[in-house]
Amino acid sequence: MYRKWIKRFLDFILALCGLILLSPVFLVLVLWIKADSNGPVFFKQKRVGLHKTHFQILKFRTMYADTPADVPTHLLQNPEARITKAGHFLRRSSLDELPQILNILAGKMSVVGPRPALWNQYDLVAERDKYNANDVMPGLTGYAQINGRDELPIPIKAELDGYYAKNLSFSLDCKIFFGTIFSVLGAKGIVEGTGQKQK
């Protein structure tokens, strides 16, 4: 019941309330991104969704417009030089993820679920298949995000996503949701393209 109906209802309500409450923040960030560098405000990227279907994820653009779109940040040559001034702050604070509220409203994502892989991250998608983690809706945050985030190797990340897929429940979603708030406030586990070192 929760997995099939209630979760989607809560996703829609939370996303709608979030969009309304955070609209002033959206406006400030839009103006800052436009003033900071040339290019679109939003960054679109093909990601893996429910049952390995593809969709376009939305983020605030944090890199210069000529940066390759389908290459993970850590695989770019000199990624630090490609991140804009606004982008460094957006990444450290995770505010670049806010436009995914629109993906949630559209039914392509959930508030909580495995983070959607890039369409060409075949190794991660294959590892998730072992745990049926590709058969739950991807999320704005997930179990892996409160247990290491960017610091996790792919097999461990996929195993944590599999744990979520197997044990999906309202109580687990609440644990992840509130755990994410503390992780974001402490910038815990963010290492990719921010200049921070893994610990």
PDB file of C-alpha atoms in Angstrom:
ATOM      1  CA  MET A   1       0.000   0.000   0.000  1.00  0.00           C
ATOM      2  CA  TYR A   2       2.700   2.497   1.004  1.00  0.00           C
ATOM      3  CA  ARG A   3       5.036   1.537  -1.840  1.00  0.00           C
ATOM      4  CA  LYS A   4       2.357   1.676  -4.524  1.00  0.00           C
ATOM      5  CA  TRP A   5       0.101   4.590  -3.558  1.00  0.00           C
ATOM      6  CA  ILE A   6       0.950   6.518  -0.393  1.00  0.00           C
ATOM      7  CA  LYS A   7       4.580   7.169  -1.293  1.00  0.00           C
ATOM      8  CA  ARG A   8       3.641   8.843  -4.594  1.00  0.00           C
ATOM      9  CA  PHE A   9       0.985  10.958  -2.858  1.00  0.00           C
ATOM     10  CA  LEU A  10       3.477  12.121  -0.226  1.00  0.00           C
ATOM     11  CA  ASP A  11       6.079  12.817  -2.932  1.00  0.00           C
ATOM     12  CA  PHE A  12       3.664  15.090  -4.780  1.00  0.00           C
ATOM     13  CA  ILE A  13       2.590  16.979  -1.651  1.00  0.00           C
ATOM     14  CA  LEU A  14       6.153  17.441  -0.388  1.00  0.00           C
ATOM     15  CA  ALA A  15       7.400  18.551  -3.803  1.00  0.00           C
ATOM     16  CA  LEU A  16       4.548  21.010  -4.277  1.00  0.00           C
ATOM     17  CA  CYS A  17       5.032  22.515  -0.806  1.00  0.00           C
ATOM     18  CA  GLY A  18       8.778  22.643  -1.372  1.00  0.00           C
ATOM     19  CA  LEU A  19       8.377  24.441  -4.673  1.00  0.00           C
ATOM     20  CA  ILE A  20       6.088  27.055  -3.119  1.00  0.00           C
ATOM     21  CA  LEU A  21       8.171  27.606   0.014  1.00  0.00           C
ATOM     22  CA  LEU A  22      11.487  27.673  -1.807  1.00  0.00           C
ATOM     23  CA  SER A  23      10.385  29.878  -4.708  1.00  0.00           C
ATOM     24  CA  PRO A  24      12.280  32.922  -3.308  1.00  0.00           C
ATOM     25  CA  VAL A  25      15.443  30.790  -3.095  1.00  0.00           C
ATOM     26  CA  PHE A  26      14.883  29.615  -6.676  1.00  0.00           C
ATOM     27  CA  LEU A  27      14.621  33.220  -7.855  1.00  0.00           C
ATOM     28  CA  VAL A  28      17.830  34.315  -6.103  1.00  0.00           C
ATOM     29  CA  LEU A  29      19.759  31.331  -7.470  1.00  0.00           C
ATOM     30  CA  VAL A  30      18.461  31.876 -10.998  1.00  0.00           C
ATOM     31  CA  LEU A  31      19.625  35.495 -10.945  1.00  0.00           C
ATOM     32  CA  TRP A  32      23.015  34.537  -9.502  1.00  0.00           C
ATOM     33  CA  ILE A  33      23.642  31.805 -12.079  1.00  0.00           C
ATOM     34  CA  LYS A  34      22.732  34.135 -14.957  1.00  0.00           C
ATOM     35  CA  ALA A  35      24.979  36.899 -13.594  1.00  0.00           C
ATOM     36  CA  ASP A  36      27.881  34.534 -12.907  1.00  0.00           C
ATOM     37  CA  SER A  37      28.345  32.953 -16.353  1.00  0.00           C
ATOM     38  CA  ASN A  38      26.825  32.622 -19.805  1.00  0.00           C
ATOM     39  CA  GLY A  39      24.490  29.741 -20.507  1.00  0.00           C
ATOM     40  CA  PRO A  40      21.153  28.296 -19.407  1.00  0.00           C
ATOM     41  CA  VAL A  41      20.064  28.316 -15.774  1.00  0.00           C
ATOM     42  CA  PHE A  42      19.150  24.643 -15.784  1.00  0.00           C
ATOM     43  CA  PHE A  43      21.323  21.686 -16.665  1.00  0.00           C
ATOM     44  CA  LYS A  44      19.584  18.686 -18.237  1.00  0.00           C
ATOM     45  CA  GLN A  45      21.141  15.243 -18.275  1.00  0.00           C
ATOM     46  CA  LYS A  46      19.892  11.809 -19.315  1.00  0.00           C
ATOM     47  CA  ARG A  47      19.563   9.549 -16.289  1.00  0.00           C
ATOM     48  CA  VAL A  48      18.321   6.043 -15.517  1.00  0.00           C
ATOM     49  CA  GLY A  49      14.844   5.958 -14.027  1.00  0.00           C
ATOM     50  CA  LEU A  50      12.380   3.313 -12.867  1.00  0.00           C
ATOM     51  CA  HIS A  51      12.940  -0.091 -14.549  1.00  0.00           C
ATOM     52  CA  LYS A  52      15.971   1.372 -16.380  1.00  0.00           C
ATOM     53  CA  THR A  53      13.907   3.769 -18.473  1.00  0.00           C
ATOM     54  CA  HIS A  54      15.566   7.110 -19.245  1.00  0.00           C
ATOM     55  CA  PHE A  55      14.496  10.628 -18.294  1.00  0.00           C
ATOM     56  CA  GLN A  56      15.998  14.122 -18.228  1.00  0.00           C
ATOM     57  CA  ILE A  57      17.093  15.131 -14.748  1.00  0.00           C
ATOM     58  CA  LEU A  58      17.113  18.836 -13.880  1.00  0.00           C
ATOM     59  CA  LYS A  59      19.784  20.653 -11.897  1.00  0.00           C
ATOM     60  CA  PHE A  60      20.946  24.200 -11.557  1.00  0.00           C
ATOM     61  CA  ARG A  61      23.921  24.605 -13.885  1.00  0.00           C
ATOM     62  CA  THR A  62      27.146  24.579 -11.879  1.00  0.00           C
ATOM     63  CA  MET A  63      29.666  24.282 -14.717  1.00  0.00           C
ATOM     64  CA  TYR A  64      30.480  26.358 -17.777  1.00  0.00           C
ATOM     65  CA  ALA A  65      28.139  25.753 -20.702  1.00  0.00           C
ATOM     66  CA  ASP A  66      30.777  24.071 -22.900  1.00  0.00           C
ATOM     67  CA  THR A  67      31.431  21.260 -20.391  1.00  0.00           C
ATOM     68  CA  PRO A  68      30.596  17.742 -21.729  1.00  0.00           C
ATOM     69  CA  ALA A  69      27.174  16.776 -20.395  1.00  0.00           C
ATOM     70  CA  ASP A  70      27.460  13.005 -20.018  1.00  0.00           C
ATOM     71  CA  VAL A  71      30.808  12.707 -18.253  1.00  0.00           C
ATOM     72  CA  PRO A  72      30.892  12.336 -14.442  1.00  0.00           C
ATOM     73  CA  THR A  73      32.660  15.297 -12.862  1.00  0.00           C
ATOM     74  CA  HIS A  74      35.519  13.221 -11.440  1.00  0.00           C
ATOM     75  CA  LEU A  75      36.362  11.919 -14.947  1.00  0.00           C
ATOM     76  CA  LEU A  76      36.738  15.393 -16.460  1.00  0.00           C
ATOM     77  CA  GLN A  77      40.188  16.814 -17.002  1.00  0.00           C
ATOM     78  CA  ASN A  78      40.750  19.507 -14.356  1.00  0.00           C
ATOM     79  CA  PRO A  79      37.100  19.566 -13.171  1.00  0.00           C
ATOM     80  CA  GLU A  80      37.706  22.387 -10.685  1.00  0.00           C
ATOM     81  CA  ALA A  81      38.405  24.782 -13.551  1.00  0.00           C
ATOM     82  CA  ARG A  82      35.058  23.946 -15.148  1.00  0.00           C
ATOM     83  CA  ILE A  83      32.939  24.783 -12.098  1.00  0.00           C
ATOM     84  CA  THR A  84      31.604  28.340 -11.931  1.00  0.00           C
ATOM     85  CA  LYS A  85      31.866  30.537  -8.830  1.00  0.00           C
ATOM     86  CA  ALA A  86      28.183  30.047  -8.155  1.00  0.00           C
ATOM     87  CA  GLY A  87      28.600  26.356  -8.926  1.00  0.00           C
ATOM     88  CA  HIS A  88      31.074  25.775  -6.106  1.00  0.00           C
ATOM     89  CA  PHE A  89      28.551  27.080  -3.574  1.00  0.00           C
ATOM     90  CA  LEU A  90      25.646  25.236  -5.161  1.00  0.00           C
ATOM     91  CA  ARG A  91      27.505  21.936  -5.030  1.00  0.00           C
ATOM     92  CA  ARG A  92      28.775  22.310  -1.475  1.00  0.00           C
ATOM     93  CA  SER A  93      25.282  23.203  -0.274  1.00  0.00           C
ATOM     94  CA  SER A  94      23.517  20.666  -2.588  1.00  0.00           C
ATOM     95  CA  LEU A  95      21.249  23.501  -3.774  1.00  0.00           C
ATOM     96  CA  ASP A  96      22.043  22.514  -7.360  1.00  0.00           C
ATOM     97  CA  GLU A  97      19.670  19.571  -6.808  1.00  0.00           C
ATOM     98  CA  LEU A  98      16.609  21.726  -6.039  1.00  0.00           C
ATOM     99  CA  PRO A  99      15.160  21.722  -9.596  1.00  0.00           C
ATOM    100  CA  GLN A 100      14.624  17.986  -9.215  1.00  0.00           C
ATOM    101  CA  ILE A 101      11.503  18.981  -7.312  1.00  0.00           C
ATOM    102  CA  LEU A 102      10.059  19.389 -10.823  1.00  0.00           C
ATOM    103  CA  ASN A 103      11.112  15.837 -11.711  1.00  0.00           C
ATOM    104  CA  ILE A 104       9.284  14.631  -8.594  1.00  0.00           C
ATOM    105  CA  LEU A 105       6.120  16.534  -9.523  1.00  0.00           C
ATOM    106  CA  ALA A 106       6.302  14.982 -13.005  1.00  0.00           C
ATOM    107  CA  GLY A 107       6.457  11.484 -11.502  1.00  0.00           C
ATOM    108  CA  LYS A 108       9.958  10.697 -12.748  1.00  0.00           C
ATOM    109  CA  MET A 109      11.565  10.759  -9.302  1.00  0.00           C
ATOM    110  CA  SER A 110      10.697  10.323  -5.648  1.00  0.00           C
ATOM    111  CA  VAL A 111      11.850  12.342  -2.665  1.00  0.00           C
ATOM    112  CA  VAL A 112      13.647   9.223  -1.389  1.00  0.00           C
ATOM    113  CA  GLY A 113      15.143   6.488  -3.553  1.00  0.00           C
ATOM    114  CA  PRO A 114      18.435   5.456  -5.167  1.00  0.00           C
ATOM    115  CA  ARG A 115      20.143   8.420  -6.828  1.00  0.00           C
ATOM    116  CA  PRO A 116      19.563   8.116 -10.603  1.00  0.00           C
ATOM    117  CA  ALA A 117      22.647   6.893 -12.445  1.00  0.00           C
ATOM    118  CA  LEU A 118      23.927   8.491 -15.627  1.00  0.00           C
ATOM    119  CA  TRP A 119      22.654   6.585 -18.666  1.00  0.00           C
ATOM    120  CA  ASN A 120      26.236   5.471 -19.431  1.00  0.00           C
ATOM    121  CA  GLN A 121      27.158   4.379 -15.890  1.00  0.00           C
ATOM    122  CA  TYR A 122      26.733   0.771 -16.957  1.00  0.00           C
ATOM    123  CA  ASP A 123      28.748  -0.580 -14.026  1.00  0.00           C
ATOM    124  CA  LEU A 124      26.480   1.040 -11.445  1.00  0.00           C
ATOM    125  CA  VAL A 125      23.305   0.003 -13.283  1.00  0.00           C
ATOM    126  CA  ALA A 126      24.572  -3.581 -13.540  1.00  0.00           C
ATOM    127  CA  GLU A 127      25.451  -3.702  -9.840  1.00  0.00           C
ATOM    128  CA  ARG A 128      22.011  -2.378  -8.922  1.00  0.00           C
ATOM    129  CA  ASP A 129      20.419  -5.125 -11.010  1.00  0.00           C
ATOM    130  CA  LYS A 130      21.860  -7.664  -8.555  1.00  0.00           C
ATOM    131  CA  TYR A 131      19.730  -6.148  -5.798  1.00  0.00           C
ATOM    132  CA  ASN A 132      16.613  -5.121  -7.804  1.00  0.00           C
ATOM    133  CA  ALA A 133      17.494  -1.509  -7.023  1.00  0.00           C
ATOM    134  CA  ASN A 134      16.606  -0.424 -10.570  1.00  0.00           C
ATOM    135  CA  ASP A 135      13.000  -1.429  -9.888  1.00  0.00           C
ATOM    136  CA  VAL A 136      12.242   1.381  -7.442  1.00  0.00           C
ATOM    137  CA  MET A 137      11.783   5.046  -8.297  1.00  0.00           C
ATOM    138  CA  PRO A 138      15.052   7.016  -8.154  1.00  0.00           C
ATOM    139  CA  GLY A 139      15.152   9.736  -5.553  1.00  0.00           C
ATOM    140  CA  LEU A 140      16.392  13.173  -4.647  1.00  0.00           C
ATOM    141  CA  THR A 141      18.194  11.455  -1.781  1.00  0.00           C
ATOM    142  CA  GLY A 142      18.721   7.857  -0.804  1.00  0.00           C
ATOM    143  CA  TYR A 143      20.086   5.373   1.690  1.00  0.00           C
ATOM    144  CA  ALA A 144      23.550   5.565   0.131  1.00  0.00           C
ATOM    145  CA  GLN A 145      23.525   9.348   0.494  1.00  0.00           C
ATOM    146  CA  ILE A 146      23.330   9.173   4.286  1.00  0.00           C
ATOM    147  CA  ASN A 147      25.974   6.440   4.422  1.00  0.00           C
ATOM    148  CA  GLY A 148      28.864   7.937   2.514  1.00  0.00           C
ATOM    149  CA  ARG A 149      27.568   9.637  -0.622  1.00  0.00           C
ATOM    150  CA  ASP A 150      30.406  10.419  -3.089  1.00  0.00           C
ATOM    151  CA  GLU A 151      32.924   8.536  -0.969  1.00  0.00           C
ATOM    152  CA  LEU A 152      31.324   5.140  -1.640  1.00  0.00           C
ATOM    153  CA  PRO A 153      32.693   2.671  -4.209  1.00  0.00           C
ATOM    154  CA  ILE A 154      30.103   1.461  -6.709  1.00  0.00           C
ATOM    155  CA  PRO A 155      29.583  -2.062  -5.241  1.00  0.00           C
ATOM    156  CA  ILE A 156      28.871  -0.642  -1.776  1.00  0.00           C
ATOM    157  CA  LYS A 157      26.604   2.074  -3.167  1.00  0.00           C
ATOM    158  CA  ALA A 158      24.617  -0.521  -5.135  1.00  0.00           C
ATOM    159  CA  GLU A 159      24.346  -2.777  -2.072  1.00  0.00           C
ATOM    160  CA  LEU A 160      22.956   0.099   0.001  1.00  0.00           C
ATOM    161  CA  ASP A 161      20.494   0.932  -2.781  1.00  0.00           C
ATOM    162  CA  GLY A 162      19.474  -2.727  -2.762  1.00  0.00           C
ATOM    163  CA  TYR A 163      18.885  -2.605   0.985  1.00  0.00           C
ATOM    164  CA  TYR A 164      16.547   0.328   0.407  1.00  0.00           C
ATOM    165  CA  ALA A 165      14.697  -1.445  -2.421  1.00  0.00           C
ATOM    166  CA  LYS A 166      14.139  -4.508  -0.220  1.00  0.00           C
ATOM    167  CA  ASN A 167      13.156  -2.618   2.933  1.00  0.00           C
ATOM    168  CA  LEU A 168      11.296   0.369   1.472  1.00  0.00           C
ATOM    169  CA  SER A 169       8.888   1.715   4.077  1.00  0.00           C
ATOM    170  CA  PHE A 170       7.561   4.949   5.540  1.00  0.00           C
ATOM    171  CA  SER A 171       9.871   4.688   8.549  1.00  0.00           C
ATOM    172  CA  LEU A 172      12.956   4.118   6.378  1.00  0.00           C
ATOM    173  CA  ASP A 173      11.986   7.048   4.148  1.00  0.00           C
ATOM    174  CA  CYS A 174      11.685   9.275   7.223  1.00  0.00           C
ATOM    175  CA  LYS A 175      15.084   8.114   8.496  1.00  0.00           C
ATOM    176  CA  ILE A 176      16.693   8.930   5.141  1.00  0.00           C
ATOM    177  CA  PHE A 177      14.862  12.247   4.752  1.00  0.00           C
ATOM    178  CA  PHE A 178      15.956  13.608   8.124  1.00  0.00           C
ATOM    179  CA  GLY A 179      19.388  12.016   7.823  1.00  0.00           C
ATOM    180  CA  THR A 180      19.862  13.878   4.568  1.00  0.00           C
ATOM    181  CA  ILE A 181      19.138  17.204   6.241  1.00  0.00           C
ATOM    182  CA  PHE A 182      21.989  16.639   8.683  1.00  0.00           C
ATOM    183  CA  SER A 183      24.305  15.375   5.925  1.00  0.00           C
ATOM    184  CA  VAL A 184      23.615  18.419   3.750  1.00  0.00           C
ATOM    185  CA  LEU A 185      24.096  20.875   6.607  1.00  0.00           C
ATOM    186  CA  GLY A 186      27.480  19.311   7.301  1.00  0.00           C
ATOM    187  CA  ALA A 187      28.369  18.823   3.599  1.00  0.00           C
ATOM    188  CA  LYS A 188      29.065  15.233   4.646  1.00  0.00           C
ATOM    189  CA  GLY A 189      30.443  12.912   1.985  1.00  0.00           C
ATOM    190  CA  ILE A 190      30.654  15.524  -0.798  1.00  0.00           C
ATOM    191  CA  VAL A 191      33.963  15.140  -2.603  1.00  0.00           C
ATOM    192  CA  GLU A 192      33.233  15.194  -6.305  1.00  0.00           C
ATOM    193  CA  GLY A 193      34.372  18.388  -7.975  1.00  0.00           C
ATOM    194  CA  THR A 194      34.304  20.509  -4.838  1.00  0.00           C
ATOM    195  CA  GLY A 195      37.968  20.526  -4.003  1.00  0.00           C
ATOM    196  CA  GLN A 196      37.423  18.501  -0.821  1.00  0.00           C
ATOM    197  CA  LYS A 197      39.437  15.384  -0.102  1.00  0.00           C
ATOM    198  CA  GLN A 198      38.037  12.021   0.801  1.00  0.00           C
ATOM    199  CA  LYS A 199      38.530  11.112   4.434  1.00  0.00           C
TER     200      LYS A 199
END
